[in-house]
Coordinates of C-alpha atoms and ligand atoms in Angstrom, one line a residue:
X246 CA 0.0 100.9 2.4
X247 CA 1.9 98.0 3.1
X248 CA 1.1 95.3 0.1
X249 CA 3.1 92.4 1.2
X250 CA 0.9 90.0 3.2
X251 CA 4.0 88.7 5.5
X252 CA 5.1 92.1 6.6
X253 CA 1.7 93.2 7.3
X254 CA 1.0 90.5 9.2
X255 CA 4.2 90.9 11.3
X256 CA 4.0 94.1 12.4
X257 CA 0.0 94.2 13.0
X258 CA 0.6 90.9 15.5
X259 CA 4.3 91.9 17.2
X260 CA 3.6 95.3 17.9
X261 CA 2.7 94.1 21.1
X262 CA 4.4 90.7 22.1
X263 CA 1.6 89.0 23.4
X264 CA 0.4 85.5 23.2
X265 CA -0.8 84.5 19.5
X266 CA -2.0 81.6 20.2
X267 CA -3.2 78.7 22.7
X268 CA -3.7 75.2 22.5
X269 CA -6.0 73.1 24.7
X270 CA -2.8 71.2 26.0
X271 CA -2.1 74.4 27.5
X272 CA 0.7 75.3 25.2
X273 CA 0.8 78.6 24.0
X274 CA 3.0 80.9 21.4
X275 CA 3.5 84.9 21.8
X276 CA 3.5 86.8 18.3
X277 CA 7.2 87.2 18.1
X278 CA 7.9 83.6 18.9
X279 CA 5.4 82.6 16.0
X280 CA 6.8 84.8 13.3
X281 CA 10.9 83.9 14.8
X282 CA 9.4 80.2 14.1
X283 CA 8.0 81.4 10.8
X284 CA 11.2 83.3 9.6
X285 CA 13.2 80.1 10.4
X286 CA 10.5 78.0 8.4
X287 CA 11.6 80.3 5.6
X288 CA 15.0 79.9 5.9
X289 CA 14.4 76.3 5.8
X290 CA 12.2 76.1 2.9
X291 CA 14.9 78.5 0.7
X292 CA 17.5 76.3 1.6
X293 CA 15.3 73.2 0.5
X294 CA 15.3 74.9 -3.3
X295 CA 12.5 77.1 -2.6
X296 CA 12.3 80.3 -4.7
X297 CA 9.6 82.9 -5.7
X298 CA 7.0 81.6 -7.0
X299 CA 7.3 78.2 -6.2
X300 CA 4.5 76.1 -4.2
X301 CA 4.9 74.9 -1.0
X302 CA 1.9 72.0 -0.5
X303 CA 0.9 70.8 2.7
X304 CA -1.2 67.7 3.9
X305 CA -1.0 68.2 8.0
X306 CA -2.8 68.3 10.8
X307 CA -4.0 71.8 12.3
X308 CA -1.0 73.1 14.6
X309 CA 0.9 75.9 15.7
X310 CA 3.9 74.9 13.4
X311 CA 1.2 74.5 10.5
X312 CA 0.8 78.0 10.9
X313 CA 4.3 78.8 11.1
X314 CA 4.9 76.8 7.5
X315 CA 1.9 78.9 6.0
X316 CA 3.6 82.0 7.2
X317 CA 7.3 80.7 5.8
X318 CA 5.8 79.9 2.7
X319 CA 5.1 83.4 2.4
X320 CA 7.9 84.8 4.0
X321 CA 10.5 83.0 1.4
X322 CA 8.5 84.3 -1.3
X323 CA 6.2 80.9 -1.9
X324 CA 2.8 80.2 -2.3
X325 CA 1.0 78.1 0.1
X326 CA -1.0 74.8 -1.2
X327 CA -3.1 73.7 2.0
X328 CA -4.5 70.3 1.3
X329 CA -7.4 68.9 2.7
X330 CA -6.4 66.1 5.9
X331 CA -9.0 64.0 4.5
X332 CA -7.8 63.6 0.6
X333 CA -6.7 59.9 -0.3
X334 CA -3.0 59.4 -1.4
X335 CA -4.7 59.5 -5.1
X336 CA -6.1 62.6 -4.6
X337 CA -3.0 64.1 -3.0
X338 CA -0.8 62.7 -6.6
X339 CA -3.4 64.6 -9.0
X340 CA -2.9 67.8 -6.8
X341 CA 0.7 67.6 -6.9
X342 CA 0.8 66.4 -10.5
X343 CA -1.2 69.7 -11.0
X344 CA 0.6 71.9 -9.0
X345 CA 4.3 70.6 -8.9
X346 CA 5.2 71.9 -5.8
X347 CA 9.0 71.8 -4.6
X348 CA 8.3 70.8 -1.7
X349 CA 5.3 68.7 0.0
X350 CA 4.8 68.4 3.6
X351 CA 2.7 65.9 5.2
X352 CA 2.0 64.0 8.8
X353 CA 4.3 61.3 9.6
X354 CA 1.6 58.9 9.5
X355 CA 1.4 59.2 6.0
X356 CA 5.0 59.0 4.7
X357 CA 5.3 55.7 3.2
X358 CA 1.8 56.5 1.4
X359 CA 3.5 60.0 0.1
X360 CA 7.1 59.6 -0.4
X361 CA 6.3 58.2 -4.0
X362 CA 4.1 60.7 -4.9
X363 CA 7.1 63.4 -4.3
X364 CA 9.8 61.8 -5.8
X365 CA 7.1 60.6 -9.0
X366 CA 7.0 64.6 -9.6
X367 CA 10.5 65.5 -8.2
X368 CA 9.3 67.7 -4.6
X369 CA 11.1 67.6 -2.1
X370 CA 9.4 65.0 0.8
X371 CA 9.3 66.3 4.5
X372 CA 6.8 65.7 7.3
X373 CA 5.2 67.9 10.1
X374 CA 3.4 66.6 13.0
X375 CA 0.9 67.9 15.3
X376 CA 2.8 67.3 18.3
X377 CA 6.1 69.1 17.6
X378 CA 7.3 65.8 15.6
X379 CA 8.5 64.8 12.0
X380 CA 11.2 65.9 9.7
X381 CA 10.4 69.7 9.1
X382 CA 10.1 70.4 12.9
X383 CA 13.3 69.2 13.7
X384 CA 15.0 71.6 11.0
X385 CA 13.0 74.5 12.3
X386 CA 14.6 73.7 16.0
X387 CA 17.7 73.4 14.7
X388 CA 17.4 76.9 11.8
X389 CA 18.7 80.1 12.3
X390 CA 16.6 83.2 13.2
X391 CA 17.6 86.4 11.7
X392 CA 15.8 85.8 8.2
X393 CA 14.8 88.6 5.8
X394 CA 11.6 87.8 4.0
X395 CA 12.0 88.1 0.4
X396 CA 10.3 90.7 -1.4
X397 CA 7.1 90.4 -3.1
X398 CA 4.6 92.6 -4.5
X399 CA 0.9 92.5 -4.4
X400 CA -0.1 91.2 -7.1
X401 CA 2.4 88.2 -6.6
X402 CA 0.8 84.8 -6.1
X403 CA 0.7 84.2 -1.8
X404 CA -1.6 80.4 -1.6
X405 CA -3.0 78.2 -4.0
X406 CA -6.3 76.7 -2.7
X407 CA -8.2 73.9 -4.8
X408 CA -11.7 73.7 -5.0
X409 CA -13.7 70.6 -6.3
X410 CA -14.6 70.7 -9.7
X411 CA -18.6 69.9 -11.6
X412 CA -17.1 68.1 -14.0
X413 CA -14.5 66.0 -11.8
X414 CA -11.5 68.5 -12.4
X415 CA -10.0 70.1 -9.5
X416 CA -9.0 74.2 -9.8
X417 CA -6.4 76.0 -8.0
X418 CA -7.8 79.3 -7.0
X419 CA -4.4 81.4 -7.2
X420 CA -4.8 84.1 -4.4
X421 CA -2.3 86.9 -4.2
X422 CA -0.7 89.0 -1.1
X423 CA -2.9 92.0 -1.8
X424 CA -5.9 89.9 -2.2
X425 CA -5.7 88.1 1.0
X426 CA -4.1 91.0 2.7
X427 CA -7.6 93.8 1.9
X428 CA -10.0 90.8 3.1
X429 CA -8.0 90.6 6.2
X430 CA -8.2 94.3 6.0
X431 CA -11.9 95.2 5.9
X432 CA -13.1 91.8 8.3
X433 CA -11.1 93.8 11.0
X434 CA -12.7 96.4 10.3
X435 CA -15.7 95.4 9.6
X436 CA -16.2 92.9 13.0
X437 CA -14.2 95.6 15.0
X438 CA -11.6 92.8 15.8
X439 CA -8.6 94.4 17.9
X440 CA -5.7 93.4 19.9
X441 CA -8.2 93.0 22.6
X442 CA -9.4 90.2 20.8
X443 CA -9.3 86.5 21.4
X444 CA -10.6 84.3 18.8
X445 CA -11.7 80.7 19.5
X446 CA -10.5 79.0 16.2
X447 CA -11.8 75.4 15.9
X448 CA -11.8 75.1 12.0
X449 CA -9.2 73.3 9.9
X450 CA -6.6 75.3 8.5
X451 CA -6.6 73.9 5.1
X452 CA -9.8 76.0 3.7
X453 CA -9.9 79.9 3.1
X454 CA -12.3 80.0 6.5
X455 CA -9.5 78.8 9.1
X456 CA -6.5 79.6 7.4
X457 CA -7.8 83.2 5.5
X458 CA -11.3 84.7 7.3
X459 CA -10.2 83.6 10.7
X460 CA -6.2 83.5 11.4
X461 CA -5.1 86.1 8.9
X462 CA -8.1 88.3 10.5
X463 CA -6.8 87.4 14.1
X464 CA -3.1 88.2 13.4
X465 CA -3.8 91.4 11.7
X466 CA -5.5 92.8 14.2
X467 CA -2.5 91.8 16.9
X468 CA -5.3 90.1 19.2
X469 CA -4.9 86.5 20.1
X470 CA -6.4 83.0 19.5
X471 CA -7.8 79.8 21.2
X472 CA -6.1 77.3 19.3
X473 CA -8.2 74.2 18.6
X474 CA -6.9 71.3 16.8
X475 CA -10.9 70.6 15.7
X476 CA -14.4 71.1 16.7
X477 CA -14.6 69.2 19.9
X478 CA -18.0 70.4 21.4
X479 CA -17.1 69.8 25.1
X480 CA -13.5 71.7 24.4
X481 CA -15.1 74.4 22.6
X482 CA -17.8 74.9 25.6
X483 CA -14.7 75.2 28.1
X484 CA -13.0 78.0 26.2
X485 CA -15.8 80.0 25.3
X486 CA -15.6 81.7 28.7
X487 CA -12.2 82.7 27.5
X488 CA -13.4 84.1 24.3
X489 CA -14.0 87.1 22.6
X490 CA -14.9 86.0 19.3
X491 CA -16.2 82.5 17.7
X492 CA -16.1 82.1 13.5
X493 CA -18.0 78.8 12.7
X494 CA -19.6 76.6 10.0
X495 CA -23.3 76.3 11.1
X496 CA -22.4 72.7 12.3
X497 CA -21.1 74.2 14.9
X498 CA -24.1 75.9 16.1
X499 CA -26.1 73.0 15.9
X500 CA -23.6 71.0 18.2
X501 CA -23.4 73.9 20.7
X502 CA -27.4 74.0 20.8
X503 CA -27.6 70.1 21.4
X504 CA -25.2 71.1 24.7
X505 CA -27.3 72.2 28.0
X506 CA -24.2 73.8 28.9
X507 CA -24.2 76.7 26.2
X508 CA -25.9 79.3 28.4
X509 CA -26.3 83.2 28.2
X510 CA -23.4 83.0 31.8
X511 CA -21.3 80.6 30.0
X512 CA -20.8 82.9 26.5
X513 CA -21.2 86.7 28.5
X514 CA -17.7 87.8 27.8
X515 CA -18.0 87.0 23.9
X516 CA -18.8 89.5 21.9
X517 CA -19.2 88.5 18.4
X518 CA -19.9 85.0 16.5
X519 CA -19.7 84.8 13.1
X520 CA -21.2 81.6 11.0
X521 CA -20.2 81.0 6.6
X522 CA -19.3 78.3 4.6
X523 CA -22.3 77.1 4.3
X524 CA -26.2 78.3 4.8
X525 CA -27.0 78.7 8.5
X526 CA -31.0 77.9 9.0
X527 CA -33.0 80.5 10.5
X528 CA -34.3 77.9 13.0
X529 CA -30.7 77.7 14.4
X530 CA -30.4 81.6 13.9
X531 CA -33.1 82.2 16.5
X532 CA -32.6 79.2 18.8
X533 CA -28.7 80.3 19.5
X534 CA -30.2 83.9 19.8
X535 CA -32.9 82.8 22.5
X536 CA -30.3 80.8 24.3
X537 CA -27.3 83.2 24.1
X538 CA -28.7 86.4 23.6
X539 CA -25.9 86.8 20.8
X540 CA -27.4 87.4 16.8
X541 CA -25.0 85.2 15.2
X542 CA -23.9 87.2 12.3
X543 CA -23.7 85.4 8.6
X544 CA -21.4 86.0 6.1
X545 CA -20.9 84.8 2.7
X546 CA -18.1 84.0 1.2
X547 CA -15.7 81.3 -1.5
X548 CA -12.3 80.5 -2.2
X549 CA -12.2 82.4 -5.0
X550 CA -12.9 85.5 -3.8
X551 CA -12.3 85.7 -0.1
X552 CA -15.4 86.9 1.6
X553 CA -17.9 88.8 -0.2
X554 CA -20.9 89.8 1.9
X555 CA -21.4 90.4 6.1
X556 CA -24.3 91.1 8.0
X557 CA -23.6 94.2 9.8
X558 CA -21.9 94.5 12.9
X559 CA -24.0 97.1 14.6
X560 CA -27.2 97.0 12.6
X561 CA -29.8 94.6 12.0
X562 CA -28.6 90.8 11.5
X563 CA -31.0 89.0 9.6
X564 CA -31.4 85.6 9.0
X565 CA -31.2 84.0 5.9
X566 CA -29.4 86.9 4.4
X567 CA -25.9 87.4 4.1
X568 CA -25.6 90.6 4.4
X569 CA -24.2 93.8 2.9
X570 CA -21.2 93.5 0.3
X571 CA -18.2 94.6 2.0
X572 CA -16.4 98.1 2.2
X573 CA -14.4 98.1 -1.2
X574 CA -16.4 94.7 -2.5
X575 CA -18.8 95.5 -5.5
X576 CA -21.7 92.5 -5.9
X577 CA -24.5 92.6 -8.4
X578 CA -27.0 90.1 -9.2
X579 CA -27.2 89.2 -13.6
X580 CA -29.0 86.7 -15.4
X581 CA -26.7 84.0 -15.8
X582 CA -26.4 83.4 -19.5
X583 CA -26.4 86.9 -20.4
X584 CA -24.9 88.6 -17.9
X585 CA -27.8 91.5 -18.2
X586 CA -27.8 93.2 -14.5
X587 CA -30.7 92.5 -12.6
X588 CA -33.0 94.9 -10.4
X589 CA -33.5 94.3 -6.4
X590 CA -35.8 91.1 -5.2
X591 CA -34.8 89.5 -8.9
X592 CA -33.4 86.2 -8.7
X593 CA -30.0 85.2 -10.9
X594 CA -26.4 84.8 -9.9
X595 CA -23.9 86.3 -7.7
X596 CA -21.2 88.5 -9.4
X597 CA -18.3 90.1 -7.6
X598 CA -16.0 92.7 -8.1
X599 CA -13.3 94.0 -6.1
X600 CA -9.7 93.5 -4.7
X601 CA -10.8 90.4 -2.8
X602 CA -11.3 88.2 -6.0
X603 CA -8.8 85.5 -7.4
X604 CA -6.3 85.8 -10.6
X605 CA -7.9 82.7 -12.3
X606 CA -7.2 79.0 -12.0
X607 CA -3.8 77.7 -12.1
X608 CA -2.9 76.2 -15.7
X609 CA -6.7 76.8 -16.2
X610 CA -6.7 80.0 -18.7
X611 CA -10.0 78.8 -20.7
X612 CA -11.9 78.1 -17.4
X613 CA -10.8 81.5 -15.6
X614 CA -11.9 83.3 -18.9
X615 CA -15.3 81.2 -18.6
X616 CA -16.2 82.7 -15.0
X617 CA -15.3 86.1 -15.7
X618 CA -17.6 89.0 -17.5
X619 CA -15.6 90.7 -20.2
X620 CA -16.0 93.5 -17.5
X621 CA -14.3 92.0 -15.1
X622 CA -17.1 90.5 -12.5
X623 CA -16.1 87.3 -11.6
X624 CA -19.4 85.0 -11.7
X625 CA -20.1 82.9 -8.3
X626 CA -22.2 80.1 -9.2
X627 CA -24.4 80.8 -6.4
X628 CA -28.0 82.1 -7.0
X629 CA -29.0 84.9 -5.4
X630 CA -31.0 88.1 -5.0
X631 CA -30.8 91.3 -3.1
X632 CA -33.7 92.9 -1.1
X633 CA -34.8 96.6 -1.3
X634 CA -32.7 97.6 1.6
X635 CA -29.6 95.9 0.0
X636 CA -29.1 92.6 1.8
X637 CA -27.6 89.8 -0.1
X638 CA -29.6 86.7 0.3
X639 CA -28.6 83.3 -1.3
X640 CA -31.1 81.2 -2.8
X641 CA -29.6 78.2 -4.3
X642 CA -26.7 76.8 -6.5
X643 CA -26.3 77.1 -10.0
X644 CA -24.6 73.9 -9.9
X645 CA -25.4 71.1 -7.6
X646 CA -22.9 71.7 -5.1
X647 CA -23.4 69.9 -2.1
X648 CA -22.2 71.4 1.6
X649 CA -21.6 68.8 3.8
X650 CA -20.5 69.9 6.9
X651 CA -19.3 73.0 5.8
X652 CA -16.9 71.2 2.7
X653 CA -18.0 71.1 -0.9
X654 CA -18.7 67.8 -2.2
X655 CA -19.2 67.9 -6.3
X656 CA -21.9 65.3 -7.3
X657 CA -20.0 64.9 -10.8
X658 CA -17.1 63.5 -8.7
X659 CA -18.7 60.8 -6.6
X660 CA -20.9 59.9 -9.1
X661 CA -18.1 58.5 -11.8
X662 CA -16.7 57.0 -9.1
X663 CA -19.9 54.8 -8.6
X664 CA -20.6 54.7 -12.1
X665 CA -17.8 53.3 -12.9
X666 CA -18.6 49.7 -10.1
X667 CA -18.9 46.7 -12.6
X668 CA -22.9 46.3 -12.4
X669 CA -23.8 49.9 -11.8
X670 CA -26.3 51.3 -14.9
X671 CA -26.3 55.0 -13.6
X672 CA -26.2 57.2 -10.6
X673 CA -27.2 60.5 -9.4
X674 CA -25.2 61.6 -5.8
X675 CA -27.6 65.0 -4.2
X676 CA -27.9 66.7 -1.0
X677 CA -30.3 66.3 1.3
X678 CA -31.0 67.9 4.9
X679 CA -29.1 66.8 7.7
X680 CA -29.6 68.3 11.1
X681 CA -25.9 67.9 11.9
X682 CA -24.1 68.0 8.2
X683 CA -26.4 70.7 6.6
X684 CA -26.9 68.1 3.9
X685 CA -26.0 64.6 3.6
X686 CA -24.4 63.4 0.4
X687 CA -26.7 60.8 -0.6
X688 CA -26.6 58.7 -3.6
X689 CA -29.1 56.8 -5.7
X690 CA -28.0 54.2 -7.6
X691 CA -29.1 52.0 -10.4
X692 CA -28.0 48.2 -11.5
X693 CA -27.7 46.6 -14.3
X694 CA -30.5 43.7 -15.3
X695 CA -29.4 40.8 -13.2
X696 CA -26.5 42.3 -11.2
X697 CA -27.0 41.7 -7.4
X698 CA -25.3 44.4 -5.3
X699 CA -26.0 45.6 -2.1
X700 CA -25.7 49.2 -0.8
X701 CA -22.1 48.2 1.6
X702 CA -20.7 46.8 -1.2
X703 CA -21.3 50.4 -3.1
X704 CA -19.8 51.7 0.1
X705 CA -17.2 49.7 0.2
X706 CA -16.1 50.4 -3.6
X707 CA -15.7 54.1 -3.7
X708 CA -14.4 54.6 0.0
X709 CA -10.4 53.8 -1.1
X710 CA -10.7 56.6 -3.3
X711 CA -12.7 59.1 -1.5
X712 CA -12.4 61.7 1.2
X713 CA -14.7 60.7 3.7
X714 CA -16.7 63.7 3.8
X715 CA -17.8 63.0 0.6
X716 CA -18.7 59.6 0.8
X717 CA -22.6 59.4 0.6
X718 CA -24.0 58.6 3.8
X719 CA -26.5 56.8 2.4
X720 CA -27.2 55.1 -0.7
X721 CA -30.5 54.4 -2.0
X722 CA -30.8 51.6 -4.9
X723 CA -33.6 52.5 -7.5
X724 CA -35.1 51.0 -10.8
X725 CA -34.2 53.5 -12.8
X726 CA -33.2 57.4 -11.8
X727 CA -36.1 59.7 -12.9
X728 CA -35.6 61.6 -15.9
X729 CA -36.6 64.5 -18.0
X730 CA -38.0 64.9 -21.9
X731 CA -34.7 65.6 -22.6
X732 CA -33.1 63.0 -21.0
X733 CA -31.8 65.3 -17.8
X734 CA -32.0 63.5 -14.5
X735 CA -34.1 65.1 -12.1
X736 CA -32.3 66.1 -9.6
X737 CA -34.9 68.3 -7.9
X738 CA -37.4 65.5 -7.5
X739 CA -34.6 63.1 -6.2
X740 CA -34.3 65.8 -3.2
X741 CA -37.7 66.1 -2.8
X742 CA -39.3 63.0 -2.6
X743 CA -36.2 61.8 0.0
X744 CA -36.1 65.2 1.6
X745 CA -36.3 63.1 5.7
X746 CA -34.2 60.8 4.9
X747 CA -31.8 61.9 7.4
X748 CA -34.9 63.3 9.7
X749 CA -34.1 61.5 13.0
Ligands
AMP804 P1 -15.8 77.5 -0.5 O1 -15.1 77.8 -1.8 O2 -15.5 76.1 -0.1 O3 -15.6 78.5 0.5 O4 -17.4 77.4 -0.9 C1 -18.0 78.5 -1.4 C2 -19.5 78.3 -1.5 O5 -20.0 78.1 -0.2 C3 -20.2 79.5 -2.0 O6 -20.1 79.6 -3.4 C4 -21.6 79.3 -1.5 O7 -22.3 78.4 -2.3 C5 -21.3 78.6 -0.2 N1 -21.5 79.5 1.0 C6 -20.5 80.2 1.6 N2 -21.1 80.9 2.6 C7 -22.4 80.7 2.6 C8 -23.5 81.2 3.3 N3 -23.3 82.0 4.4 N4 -24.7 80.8 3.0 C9 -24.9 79.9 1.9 N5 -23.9 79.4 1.2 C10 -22.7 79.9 1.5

């Protein structure tokens, strides 16, 4: 079977030349215009120094030629490094500092900001717009067709993808062809997607949900998609009709519920909609179900390791599970220091086994070698357990991870940053529910004797230097943060005792 993730993806989506994808602006792409564009990306990047091996990184906004670049990257041999739109320019310098890329591409907008950051670790500077503009677009206008992909195996390296790190460090997650390429694999299988198929795709391209579980899923199965350049609720309600197929964060859900116009009329030619990234509330499970007639189905997955677990297609879809490991994905549950395997309804962490998972963290050999079992299971974080009939349900975080919106947010990360405001004593960053977010990063924060600051000012000090989506939405000034016998902030009370605080 085919191992190279490029060439599989070519043939699955040109067999027929049909449209591959459409934008709200009413622009639209066939399959062997997307891949021409995406041979001729290659060409480019090759001629821009590009070789095997090398990473391509990319701060831009969701578009078709975003898609082409990803594809390129691959094509010439490259591994693609999808950056967050949100990350600061200081966020964008440690990632390239990490992962000295040849080339970077970014928006336009953001030149002046990024140029420096290229050139400080020698990459190669172009940019690619949303609407056709920038540097890169030009030269892809202007390449030659007629490229032949290079060859890679595998077990070669195909995307890069960082995740936030507990204790402030960032890790690449190094993915390879064949890892990406039997996800892709069994999801098709597994949600019976086909070319019949037309996928409304309203997530941002630079996490393993838009760019893996739902374009790579799409392509391979030669069916089409409704390209959105973000979750616009009133776009997303005008397309559905169109649709076949929705893949969400559970935001999405909740904004589609606050609509009067989702009806059962509006969503009858869909046929599937699928919800991960984040835990989707069994309130939400049986409202959309009431109102649509359509069980959303909820799958589990992480960077790391692709996707892990699916509620079935034809059977039973039950809320607050995530479902059945996938075909050719082993999971067990183990007690997290020892690693001892755990019987059903017991409660420990997530371990996963199986073509889908990662080769380790770039330049990180001590922390891959800290997540892996000697036997090779690859240890999630998450908490979890698995009922008598086998579904996989999630019960908490090892770490205190916070979903916002469907992105991670680290507490470590924000909280240094606060910590380190001239006045600040200590601080503690949690989660707490939000009925749009999923959680609301949330900060509590204490001062110094005498120091008089106010919660904008807090604001106002860590937003320069962090994504938005992980600023806290609100901050709460305390005496002192409450603490255990052994000195361990508690966390769990925090949550607790400000668990409404986003209750409208
Ligand atoms: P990411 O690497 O950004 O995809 O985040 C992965 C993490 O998201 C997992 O380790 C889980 O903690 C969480 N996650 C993903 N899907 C679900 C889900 N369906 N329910 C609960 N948590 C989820």
């Amino acid at each position: 079977m085919e191992q190279n993730l490029f060439a599989a993806l070519q043939s699955a989506a040109t067999v027929r030349d049909r449209t591959l994808a459409t934008t709200p602006d009413g622009r639209s792409v066939t399959s062997v215009e997307m891949f021409s564009m995406a041979r001729r990306c290659a060409r480019v990047l090759v001629e821009l120094g590009v070789r095997p091996g090398d990473r391509v990184a990319a701060q831009i906004d969701k578009s078709l030629e975003a898609i082409a670049l990803y594809l390129g990257t691959v094509a010439a041999g490259g591994v693609f490094l999808p950056l967050n739109t949100a990350y600061t320019r200081q966020e964008v310098a440690f990632f390239v500092g990490d992962a000295e890329p040849r080339v970077l591409v970014a928006t336009p907008v953001r030149s002046e900001e990024l140029v420096p950051v290229a050139s400080e670790e020698e990459a190669h500077f172009e940019t690619l717009g949303a609407q056709r503009d920038g540097t890169l677009a030009q030269r892809l206008v202007e390449a030659e067709d007629g490229f032949e992909p290079i060859a890679r195996e595998g077990d070669d390296l195909a995307a890069i993808l960082y995740t936030s790190g507990t204790t402030g460090r960032s890790k690449g997650a190094m993915l390879t062809h064949a890892n990406l390429l039997s996800n892709a694999r069994a999801l098709v299988d597994y949600w019976h997607f086909t070319g019949d198929d037309v996928l409304l795709h309203a997530l941002p391209i630079f996490h393993t949900h838009g760019l893996f579980v739902a374009t790579n899923t799409s392509m391979l199965s030669g069916g089409s998609m409704l390209f959105h350049p973000g979750f616009d609720p009133s776009q997303v309600l005008a397309d559905l009709p169109r649709a076949t197929a929705m893949m969400g964060v559970p935001t999405f859900y909740t904004r589609l519920l606050a609509r009067p116009e989702l009806t059962r009329e509006l969503v009858a030619h869909v046929r599937l909609f699928v919800s991960g990234s984040a835990p989707l509330s069994a309130e939400v499970h049986r409202e959309f179900e009431e109102r649509t007639g359509h069980a959303i189905l909820e799958r589990y997955g992480m960077t790391e390791t692709n996707m892990i677990t699916s509620n079935p297609y034809d059977g039973e879809r039950r809320s607050g599970t995530v479902g059945f490991p996938l075909p050719g994905v082993e999971v067990r549950i183990a007690e997290p220091e020892t690693g001892r395997v755990l019987d059903v309804g017991e409660i420990g962490v997530i371990e996963v086994r199986g073509p889908n998972v990662f080769q380790g963290y770039w330049r990180l050999p001590e922390k891959t070698e800290e997540e892996f079992r000697d036997d090779g299971w690859f240890v999630t974080g998450d908490l979890g357990v698995i009922d008598e009939r086998g579904y996989v349900s999630i019960v908490g975080r090892e770490k205190d991870l916070i979903i916002s919106g469907g992105f991670n947010v680290y507490p470590a990360e924000v909280e240094a940053l606060i910590d380190a405001i001239p006045g600040v004593a200590e601080s503690a960053v949690v989660g707490l529910p939000h009925p749009d977010f999923g959680e609301g990063v949330t900060a509590f924060v204490a001062l110094k004797p005498g120091v008089s600051l106010g919660e904008a000012d807090i604001e106002e000090a860590v937003a320069g230097d962090l994504a938005r989506f992980k600023q806290p939405k609100r901050i709460f000034l305390v005496r002192a943060l409450p603490r255990n016998a052994m000195g361990k902030i508690q966390k769990a009370e925090l949550r607790e005792t400000h668990s409404g605080a986003f209750v409208p």
